[in-house]
Short mmCIF file of C-alpha atoms and ligand atoms in Angstrom, two decimals:
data_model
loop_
_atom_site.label_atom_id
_atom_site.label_comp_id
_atom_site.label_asym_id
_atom_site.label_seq_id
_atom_site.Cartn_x
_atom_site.Cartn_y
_atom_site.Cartn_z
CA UNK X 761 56.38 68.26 -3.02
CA UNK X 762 54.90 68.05 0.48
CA UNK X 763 54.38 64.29 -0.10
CA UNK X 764 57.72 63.60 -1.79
CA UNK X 765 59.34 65.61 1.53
CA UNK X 766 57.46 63.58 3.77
CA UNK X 767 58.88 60.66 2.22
CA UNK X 768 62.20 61.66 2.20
CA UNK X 769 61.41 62.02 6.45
CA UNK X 770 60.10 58.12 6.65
CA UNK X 771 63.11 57.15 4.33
CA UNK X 772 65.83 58.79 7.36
CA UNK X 773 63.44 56.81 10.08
CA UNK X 774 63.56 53.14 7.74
CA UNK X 775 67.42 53.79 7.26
CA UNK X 776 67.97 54.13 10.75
CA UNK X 777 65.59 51.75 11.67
CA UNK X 778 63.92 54.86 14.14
CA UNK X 779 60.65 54.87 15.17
CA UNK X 780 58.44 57.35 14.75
CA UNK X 781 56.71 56.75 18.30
CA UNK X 782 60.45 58.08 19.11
CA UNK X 783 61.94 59.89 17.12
CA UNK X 784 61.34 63.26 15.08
CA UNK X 785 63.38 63.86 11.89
CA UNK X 786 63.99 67.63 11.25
CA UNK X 787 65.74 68.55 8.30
CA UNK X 788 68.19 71.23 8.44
CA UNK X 789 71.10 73.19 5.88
CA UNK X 790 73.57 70.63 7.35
CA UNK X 791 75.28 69.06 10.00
CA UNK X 792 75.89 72.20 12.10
CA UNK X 793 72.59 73.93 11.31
CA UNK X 794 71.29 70.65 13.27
CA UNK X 795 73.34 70.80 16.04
CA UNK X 796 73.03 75.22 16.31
CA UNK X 797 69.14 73.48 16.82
CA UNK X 798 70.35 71.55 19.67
CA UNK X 799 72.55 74.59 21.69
CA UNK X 800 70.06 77.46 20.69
CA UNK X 801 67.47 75.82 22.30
CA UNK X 802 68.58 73.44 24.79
CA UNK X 803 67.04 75.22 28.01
CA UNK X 804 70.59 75.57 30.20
CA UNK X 805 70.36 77.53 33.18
CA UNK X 806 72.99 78.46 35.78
CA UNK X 807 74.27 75.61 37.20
CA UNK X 808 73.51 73.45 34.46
CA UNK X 809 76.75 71.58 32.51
CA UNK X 810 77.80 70.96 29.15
CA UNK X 811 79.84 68.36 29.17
CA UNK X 812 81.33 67.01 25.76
CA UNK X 813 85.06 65.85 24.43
CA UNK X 814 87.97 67.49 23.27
CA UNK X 815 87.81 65.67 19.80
CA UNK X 816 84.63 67.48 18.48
CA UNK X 817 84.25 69.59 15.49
CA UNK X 818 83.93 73.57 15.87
CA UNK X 819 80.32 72.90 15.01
CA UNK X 820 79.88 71.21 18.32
CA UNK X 821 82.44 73.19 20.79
CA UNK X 822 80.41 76.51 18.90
CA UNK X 823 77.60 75.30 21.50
CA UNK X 824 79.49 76.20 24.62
CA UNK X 825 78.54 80.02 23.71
CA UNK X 826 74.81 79.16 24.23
CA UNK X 827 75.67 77.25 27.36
CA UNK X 828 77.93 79.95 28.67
CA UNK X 829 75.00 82.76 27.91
CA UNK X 830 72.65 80.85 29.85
CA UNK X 831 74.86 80.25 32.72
CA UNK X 832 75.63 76.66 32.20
CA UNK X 833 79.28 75.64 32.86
CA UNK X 834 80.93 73.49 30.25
CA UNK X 835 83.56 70.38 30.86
CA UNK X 836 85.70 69.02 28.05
CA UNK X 837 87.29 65.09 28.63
CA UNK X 838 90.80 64.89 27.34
CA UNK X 839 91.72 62.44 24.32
CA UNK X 840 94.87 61.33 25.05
CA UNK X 841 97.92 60.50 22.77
CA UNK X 842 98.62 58.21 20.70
CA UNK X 843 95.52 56.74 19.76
CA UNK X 844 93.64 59.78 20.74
CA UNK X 845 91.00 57.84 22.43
CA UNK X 846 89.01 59.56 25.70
CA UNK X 847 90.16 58.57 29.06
CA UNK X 848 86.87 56.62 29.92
CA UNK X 849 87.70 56.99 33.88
CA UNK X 850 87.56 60.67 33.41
CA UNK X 851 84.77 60.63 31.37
CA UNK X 852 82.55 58.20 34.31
CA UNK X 853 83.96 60.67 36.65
CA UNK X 854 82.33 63.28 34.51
CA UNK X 855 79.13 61.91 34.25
CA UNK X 856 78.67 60.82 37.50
CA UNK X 857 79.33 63.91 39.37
CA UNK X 858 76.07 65.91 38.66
CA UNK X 859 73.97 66.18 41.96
CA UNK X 860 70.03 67.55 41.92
CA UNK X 861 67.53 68.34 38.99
CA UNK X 862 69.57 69.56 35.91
CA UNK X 863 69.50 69.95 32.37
CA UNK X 864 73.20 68.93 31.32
CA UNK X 865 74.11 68.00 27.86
CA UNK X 866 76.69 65.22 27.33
CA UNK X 867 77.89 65.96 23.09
CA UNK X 868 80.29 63.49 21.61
CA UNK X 869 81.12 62.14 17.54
CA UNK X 870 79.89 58.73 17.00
CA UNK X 871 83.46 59.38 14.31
CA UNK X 872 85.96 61.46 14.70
CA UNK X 873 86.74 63.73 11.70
CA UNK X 874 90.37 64.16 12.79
CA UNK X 875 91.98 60.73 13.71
CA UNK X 876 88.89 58.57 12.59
CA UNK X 877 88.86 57.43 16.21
CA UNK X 878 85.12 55.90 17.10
CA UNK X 879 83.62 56.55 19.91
CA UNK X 880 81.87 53.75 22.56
CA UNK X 881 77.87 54.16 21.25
CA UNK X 882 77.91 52.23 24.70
CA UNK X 883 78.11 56.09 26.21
CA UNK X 884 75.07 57.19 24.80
CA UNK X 885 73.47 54.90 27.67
CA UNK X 886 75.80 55.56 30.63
CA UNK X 887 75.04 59.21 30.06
CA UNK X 888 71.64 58.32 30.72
CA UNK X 889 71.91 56.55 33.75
CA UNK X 890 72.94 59.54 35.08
CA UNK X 891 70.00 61.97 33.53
CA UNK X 892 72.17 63.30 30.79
CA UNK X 893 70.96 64.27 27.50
CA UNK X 894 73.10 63.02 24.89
CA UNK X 895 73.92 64.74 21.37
CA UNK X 896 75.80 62.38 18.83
CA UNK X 897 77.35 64.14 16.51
CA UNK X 898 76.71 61.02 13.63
CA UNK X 899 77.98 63.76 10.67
CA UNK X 900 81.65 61.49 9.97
CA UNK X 901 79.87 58.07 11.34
CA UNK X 902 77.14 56.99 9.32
CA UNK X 903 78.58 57.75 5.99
CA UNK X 904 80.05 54.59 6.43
CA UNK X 905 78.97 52.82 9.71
CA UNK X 906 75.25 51.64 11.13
CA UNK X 907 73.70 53.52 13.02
CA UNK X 908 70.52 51.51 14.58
CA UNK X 909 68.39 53.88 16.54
CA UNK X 910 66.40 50.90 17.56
CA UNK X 911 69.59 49.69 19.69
CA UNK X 912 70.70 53.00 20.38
CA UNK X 913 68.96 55.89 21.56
CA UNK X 914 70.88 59.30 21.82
CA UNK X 915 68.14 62.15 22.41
CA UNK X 916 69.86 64.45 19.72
CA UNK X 917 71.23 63.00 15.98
CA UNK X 918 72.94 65.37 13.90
CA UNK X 919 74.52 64.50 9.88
CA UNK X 920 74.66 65.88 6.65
CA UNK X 921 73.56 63.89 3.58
CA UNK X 922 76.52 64.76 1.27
CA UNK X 923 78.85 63.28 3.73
CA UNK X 924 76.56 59.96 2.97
CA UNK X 925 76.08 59.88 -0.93
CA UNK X 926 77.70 62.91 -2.06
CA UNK X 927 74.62 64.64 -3.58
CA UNK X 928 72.46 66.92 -2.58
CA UNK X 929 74.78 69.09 -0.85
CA UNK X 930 73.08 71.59 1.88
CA UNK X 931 70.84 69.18 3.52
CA UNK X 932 71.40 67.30 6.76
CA UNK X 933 69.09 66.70 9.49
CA UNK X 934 68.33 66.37 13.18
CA UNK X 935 67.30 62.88 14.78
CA UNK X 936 65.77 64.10 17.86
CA UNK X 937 63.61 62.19 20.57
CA UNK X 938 60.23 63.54 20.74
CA UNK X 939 60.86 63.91 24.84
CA UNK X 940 64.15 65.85 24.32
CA UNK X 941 62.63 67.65 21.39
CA UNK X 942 60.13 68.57 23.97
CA UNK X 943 62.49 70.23 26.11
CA UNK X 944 63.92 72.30 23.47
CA UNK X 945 62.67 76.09 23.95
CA UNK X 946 63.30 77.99 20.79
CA UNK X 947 64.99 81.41 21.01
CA UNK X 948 62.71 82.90 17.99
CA UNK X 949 59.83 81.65 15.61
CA UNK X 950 59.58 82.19 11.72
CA UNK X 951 57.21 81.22 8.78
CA UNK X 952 56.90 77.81 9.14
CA UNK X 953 57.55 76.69 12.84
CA UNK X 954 54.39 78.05 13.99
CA UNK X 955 50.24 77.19 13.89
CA UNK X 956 49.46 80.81 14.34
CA UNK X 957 50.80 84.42 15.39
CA UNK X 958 49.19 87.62 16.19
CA UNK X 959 51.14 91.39 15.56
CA UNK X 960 48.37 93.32 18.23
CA UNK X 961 49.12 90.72 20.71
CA UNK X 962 52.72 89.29 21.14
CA UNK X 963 51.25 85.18 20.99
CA UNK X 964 52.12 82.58 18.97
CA UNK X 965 51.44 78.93 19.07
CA UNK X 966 54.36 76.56 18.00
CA UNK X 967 53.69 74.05 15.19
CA UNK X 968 54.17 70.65 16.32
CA UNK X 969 56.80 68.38 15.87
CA UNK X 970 60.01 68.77 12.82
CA UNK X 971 57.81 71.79 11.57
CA UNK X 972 58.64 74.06 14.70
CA UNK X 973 62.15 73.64 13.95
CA UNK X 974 62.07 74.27 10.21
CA UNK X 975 62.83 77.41 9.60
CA UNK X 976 61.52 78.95 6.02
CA UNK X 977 61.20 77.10 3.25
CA UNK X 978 62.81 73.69 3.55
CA UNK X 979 64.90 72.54 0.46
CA UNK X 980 61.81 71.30 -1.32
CA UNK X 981 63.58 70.48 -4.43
CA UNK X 982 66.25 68.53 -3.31
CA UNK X 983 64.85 66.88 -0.34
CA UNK X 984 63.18 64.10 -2.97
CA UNK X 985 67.11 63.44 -3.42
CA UNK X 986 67.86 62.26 0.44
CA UNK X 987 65.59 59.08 -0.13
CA UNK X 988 66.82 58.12 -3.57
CA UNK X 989 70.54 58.20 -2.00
CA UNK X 990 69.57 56.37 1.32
CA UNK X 991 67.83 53.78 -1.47
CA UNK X 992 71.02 53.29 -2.53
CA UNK X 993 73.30 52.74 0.38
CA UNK X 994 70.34 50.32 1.23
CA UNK X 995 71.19 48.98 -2.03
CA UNK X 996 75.23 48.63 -1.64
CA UNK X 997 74.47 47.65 2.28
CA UNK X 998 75.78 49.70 4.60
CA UNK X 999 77.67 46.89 5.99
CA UNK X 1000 79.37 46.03 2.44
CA UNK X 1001 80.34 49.72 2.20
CA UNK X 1002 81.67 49.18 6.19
CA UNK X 1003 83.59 45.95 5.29
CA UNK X 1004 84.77 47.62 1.95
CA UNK X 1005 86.09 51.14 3.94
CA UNK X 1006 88.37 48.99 6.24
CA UNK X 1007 90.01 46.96 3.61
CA UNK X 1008 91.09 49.68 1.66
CA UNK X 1009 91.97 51.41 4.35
CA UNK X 1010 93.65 48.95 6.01
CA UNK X 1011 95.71 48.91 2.74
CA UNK X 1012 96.33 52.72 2.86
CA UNK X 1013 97.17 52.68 6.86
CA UNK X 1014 99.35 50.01 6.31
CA UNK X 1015 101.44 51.72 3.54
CA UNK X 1016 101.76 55.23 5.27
CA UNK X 1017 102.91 53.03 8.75
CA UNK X 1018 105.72 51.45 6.45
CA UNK X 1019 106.95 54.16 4.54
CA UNK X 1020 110.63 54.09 5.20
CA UNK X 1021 113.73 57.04 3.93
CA UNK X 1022 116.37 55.11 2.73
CA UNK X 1023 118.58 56.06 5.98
CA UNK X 1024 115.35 53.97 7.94
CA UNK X 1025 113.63 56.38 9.70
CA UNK X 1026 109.81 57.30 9.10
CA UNK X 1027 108.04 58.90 6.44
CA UNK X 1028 105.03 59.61 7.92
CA UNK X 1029 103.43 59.93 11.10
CA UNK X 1030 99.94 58.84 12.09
CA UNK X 1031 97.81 60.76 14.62
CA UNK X 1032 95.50 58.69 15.93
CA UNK X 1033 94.88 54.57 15.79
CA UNK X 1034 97.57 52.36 13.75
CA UNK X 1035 95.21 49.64 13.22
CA UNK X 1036 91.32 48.86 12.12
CA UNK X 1037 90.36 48.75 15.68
CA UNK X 1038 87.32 50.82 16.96
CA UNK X 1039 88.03 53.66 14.18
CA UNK X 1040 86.76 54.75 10.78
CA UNK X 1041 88.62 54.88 7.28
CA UNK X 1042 89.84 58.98 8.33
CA UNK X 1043 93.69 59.09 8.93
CA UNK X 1044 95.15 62.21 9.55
CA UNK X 1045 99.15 61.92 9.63
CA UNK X 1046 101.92 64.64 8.13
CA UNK X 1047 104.75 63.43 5.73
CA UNK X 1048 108.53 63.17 7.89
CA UNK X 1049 111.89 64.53 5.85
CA UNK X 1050 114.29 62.25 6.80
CA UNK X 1051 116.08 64.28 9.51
CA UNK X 1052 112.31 63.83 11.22
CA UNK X 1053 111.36 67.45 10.67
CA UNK X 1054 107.69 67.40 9.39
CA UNK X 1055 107.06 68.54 5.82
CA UNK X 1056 104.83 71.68 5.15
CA UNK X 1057 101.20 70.65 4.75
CA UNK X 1058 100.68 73.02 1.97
CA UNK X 1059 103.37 71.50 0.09
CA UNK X 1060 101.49 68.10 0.31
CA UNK X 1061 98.28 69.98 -0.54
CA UNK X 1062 99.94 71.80 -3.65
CA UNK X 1063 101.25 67.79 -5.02
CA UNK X 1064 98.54 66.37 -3.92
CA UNK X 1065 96.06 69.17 -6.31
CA UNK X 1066 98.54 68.26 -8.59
CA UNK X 1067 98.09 64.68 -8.95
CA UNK X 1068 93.94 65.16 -9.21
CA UNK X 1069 94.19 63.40 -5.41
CA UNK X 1070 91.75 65.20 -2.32
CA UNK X 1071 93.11 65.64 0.64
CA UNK X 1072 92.26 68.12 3.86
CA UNK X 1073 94.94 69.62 5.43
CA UNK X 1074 94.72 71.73 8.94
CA UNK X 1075 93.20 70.77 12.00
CA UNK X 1076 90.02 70.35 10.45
CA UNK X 1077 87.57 72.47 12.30
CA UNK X 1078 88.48 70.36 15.65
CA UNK X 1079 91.03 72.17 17.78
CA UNK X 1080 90.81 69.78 20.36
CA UNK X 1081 91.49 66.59 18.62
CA UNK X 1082 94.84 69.27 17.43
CA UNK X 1083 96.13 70.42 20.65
CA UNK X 1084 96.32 66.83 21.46
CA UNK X 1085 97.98 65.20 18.34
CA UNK X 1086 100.57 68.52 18.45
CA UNK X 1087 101.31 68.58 22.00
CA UNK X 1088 100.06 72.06 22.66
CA UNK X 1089 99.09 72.51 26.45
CA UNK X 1090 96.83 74.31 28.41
CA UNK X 1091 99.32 76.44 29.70
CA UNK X 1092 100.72 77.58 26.15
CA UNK X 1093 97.05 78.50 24.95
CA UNK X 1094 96.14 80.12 28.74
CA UNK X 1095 99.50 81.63 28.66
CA UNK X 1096 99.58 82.86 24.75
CA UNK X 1097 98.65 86.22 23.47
CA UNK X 1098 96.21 85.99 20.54
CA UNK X 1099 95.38 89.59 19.43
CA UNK X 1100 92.17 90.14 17.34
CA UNK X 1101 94.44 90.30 14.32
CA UNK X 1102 96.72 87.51 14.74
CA UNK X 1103 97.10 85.27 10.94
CA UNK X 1104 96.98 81.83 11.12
CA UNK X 1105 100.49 81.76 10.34
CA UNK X 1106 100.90 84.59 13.36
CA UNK X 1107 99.28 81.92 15.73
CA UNK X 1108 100.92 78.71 14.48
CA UNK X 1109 104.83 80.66 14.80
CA UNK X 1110 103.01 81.97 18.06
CA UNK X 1111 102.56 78.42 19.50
CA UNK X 1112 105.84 77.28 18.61
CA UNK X 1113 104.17 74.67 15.98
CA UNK X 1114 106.10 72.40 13.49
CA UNK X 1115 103.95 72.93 10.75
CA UNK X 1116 99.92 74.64 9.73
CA UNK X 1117 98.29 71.39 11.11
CA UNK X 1118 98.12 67.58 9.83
CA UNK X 1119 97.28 66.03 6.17
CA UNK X 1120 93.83 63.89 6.31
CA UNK X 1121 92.94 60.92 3.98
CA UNK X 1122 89.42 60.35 3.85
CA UNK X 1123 87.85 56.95 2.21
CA UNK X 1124 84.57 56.38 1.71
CA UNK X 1125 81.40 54.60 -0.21
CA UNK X 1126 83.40 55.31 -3.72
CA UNK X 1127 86.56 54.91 -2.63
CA UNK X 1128 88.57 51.96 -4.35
CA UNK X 1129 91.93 50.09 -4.23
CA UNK X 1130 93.31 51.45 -7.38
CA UNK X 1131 92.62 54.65 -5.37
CA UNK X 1132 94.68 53.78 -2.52
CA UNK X 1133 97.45 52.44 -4.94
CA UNK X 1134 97.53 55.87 -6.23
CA UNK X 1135 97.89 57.51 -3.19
CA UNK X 1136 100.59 55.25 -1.89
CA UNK X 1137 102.57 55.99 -5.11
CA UNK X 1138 101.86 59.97 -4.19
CA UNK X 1139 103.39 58.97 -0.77
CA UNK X 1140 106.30 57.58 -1.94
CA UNK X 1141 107.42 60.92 -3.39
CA UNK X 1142 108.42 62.15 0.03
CA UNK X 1143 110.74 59.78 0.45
CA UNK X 1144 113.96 61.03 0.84
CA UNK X 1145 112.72 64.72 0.97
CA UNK X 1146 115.24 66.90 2.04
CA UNK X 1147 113.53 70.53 1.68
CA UNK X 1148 110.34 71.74 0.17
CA UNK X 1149 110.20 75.00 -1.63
CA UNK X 1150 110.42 78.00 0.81
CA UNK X 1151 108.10 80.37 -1.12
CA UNK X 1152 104.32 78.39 -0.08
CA UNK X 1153 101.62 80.95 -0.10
CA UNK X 1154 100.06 82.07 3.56
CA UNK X 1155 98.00 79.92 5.22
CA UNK X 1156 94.05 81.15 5.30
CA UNK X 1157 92.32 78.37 7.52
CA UNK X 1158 92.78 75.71 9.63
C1 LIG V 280 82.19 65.12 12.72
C2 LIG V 280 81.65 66.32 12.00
N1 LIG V 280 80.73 67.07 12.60
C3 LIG V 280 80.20 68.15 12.00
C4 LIG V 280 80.58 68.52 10.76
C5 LIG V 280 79.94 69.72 10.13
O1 LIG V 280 79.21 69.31 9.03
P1 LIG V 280 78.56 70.37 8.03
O2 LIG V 280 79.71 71.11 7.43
O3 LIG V 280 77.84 69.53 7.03
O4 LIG V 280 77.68 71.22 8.81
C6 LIG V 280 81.56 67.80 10.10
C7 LIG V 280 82.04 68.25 8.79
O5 LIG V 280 82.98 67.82 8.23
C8 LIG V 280 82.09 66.64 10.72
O6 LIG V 280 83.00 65.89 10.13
#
């Protein structure tokens, strides 16, 4: 098993095209168990910064609670509508302005997993320039996208295999920089992360490398599984899988843009880029009734579980990418009363919002036109939608 894990660690490297003179792969439950590695342990002290983008997933904005127990201060950079790209002045602004010896941590997605909006990799290395480490959030990214560590080199990786090839669920992994990793100070050790520990002495030597950072028992019997489904996206070609993505979801943008009531107006809306430029094959948008009201996400979900077709609907575990598609400002959230015991429904009436978040269409390596097709057909039932039923159950997450 040892040997067939080990492999599975080379395989990550060769896929992408890391070296090990660089870079450490540590395999973790998933996505956010890699980047809880990252905040637990990143050494932030008062006066240190955290500096990362409104359009993250919880998973990420989660590590402003380790920054803000260590007396770090953390910075968000505004997307801004419609495309819900980042104001890149801002953002040099941002990195720029950090004076002395630091430890400040500059998190971003390579992909967003609200609007599908992709980030400038070109960041990774203007953060540096000004001492920042950088953690690239590569979970919504690589599933269909290259991601050469040999051109780029972000200290921190994080992803989740499923996300990539679908199976085995409940393994992702860290990409770290053996400097960075260096840096890292771990709150705790456990079996596995050390060489040696005493119990009449409080010592303990750290193992070296991934193993410090393994906690337990890795996932020994599906690990094996990571390197047969990197074999074959190495077998597809990343690149065909790319080129295949934006086709079809050129296709599928294209026919939610268009959709048309029969008095002209819109049938959808689309948060986040219109066209194939600089974003992935993730479109969030809700369905319009023709009197431009938005119709109930649930609604869509219940049809859409009907007609055997996945969709996400919410916010999708990144607020920030929300408040800026919805138009909810600072003020309203500053100003707002959320008891302990709000609902979600509570909140949403609370904020004054049109509907329980937006609808998001994901493609991806087995996604297909006759899929699409489907989907646009599914679309076309909201045409002319005057009302939806008014007895949806209560919304539980967003
Ligand atoms: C961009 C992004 N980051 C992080 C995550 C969290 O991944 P996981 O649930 O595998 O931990 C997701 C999950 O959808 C994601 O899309």
């Amino acid at each position: 098993m040892t040997e067939l894990v080990e492999q599975a660690r080379a395989a990550v490297l060769r896929f992408f095209r890391a070296s090990s003179d660089e870079y450490v792969v540590i395999f973790t439950p998933n996505a956010t168990g890699a980047m809880r590695l990252v905040g637990e342990a990143y050494p932030f002290q008062s006066g240190d910064r955290f500096l990362l983008t409104f359009d993250n997933h919880n998973s990420v904005n989660g590590i402003r609670e380790f920054a803000r127990a260590r007396g770090a201060e953390t910075t968000y950079v505004p997307s801004e509508a419609p495309e819900l790209r980042v104001n890149e002045m801002l953002l040099a602004r941002y990195l720029g302005a950090v004076v002395g010896e630091h430890q400040n941590l500059f998190a971003y997605p390579a992909q967003s997993n609200f609007s599908g909006v992709q980030h400038p990799l070109g960041w990774i290395e203007q953060a540096h320039a000004h001492g920042w480490d950088v953690l690239l959030d590569a979970a919504a990214y690589v599933p269909t996208n290259r991601l050469d560590l040999s051109r780029w080199h972000p200290d921190f990786v994080a992803l989740s295999f499923y996300k990539m090839f679908g199976w085995p669920t409940g393994v992702g992994a860290l990409l770290a920089r053996r400097d960075a990793l260096a840096k890292l100070e771990r709150p705790w050790f456990s079996g596995g992360t050390i060489v040696a520990a005493f119990v009449q002495r409080e010592w303990y030597q750290s193992a070296p490398g991934a193993a410090h950072f393994e906690d337990g028992t890795v996932n020994f019997l599906n690990l094996p599984a990571v390197e047969i489904g990197l074999r074959l996206l190495e077998r597809i070609g990343i690149e065909t899988i790319h080129a295949r993505v934006e086709t079809v979801g050129s296709y599928l943008l294209e026919s939610l843009g268009t959709l048309r009531h029969a008095n002209r107006t819109p049938a959808a809306v689309i948060y986040g880029p219109r066209d194939f430029d600089r974003r992935g094959a993730t479109i969030a948008f809700n369905f319009l009734h023709p009197d431009g009201r938005i119709v109930d996400e649930r609604y869509v979900d219940l049809l859409a579980r009907e007609h055997n077709i996945s969709l996400r609907t919410g916010c999708f575990c990144n607020p920030g990418a929300g408040e800026v598609a919805f138009t909810i400002s600072r003020e309203t959230l500053v100003g707002g009363e959320f008891g302990e015991s709000i609902t979600l429904d509570g909140y949403i009436r609370q904020l004054g919002l049109p509907s329980g978040g937006a609808v998001r269409a994901s493609l991806g390596l087995a996604s297909n036109f006759a899929d699409v097709r489907r989907f646009s057909d599914f679309a076309h039932g909201f045409v002319d939608l005057a009302v939806v039923p008014s007895d949806l159950p209560p919304r539980t997450s967003c």
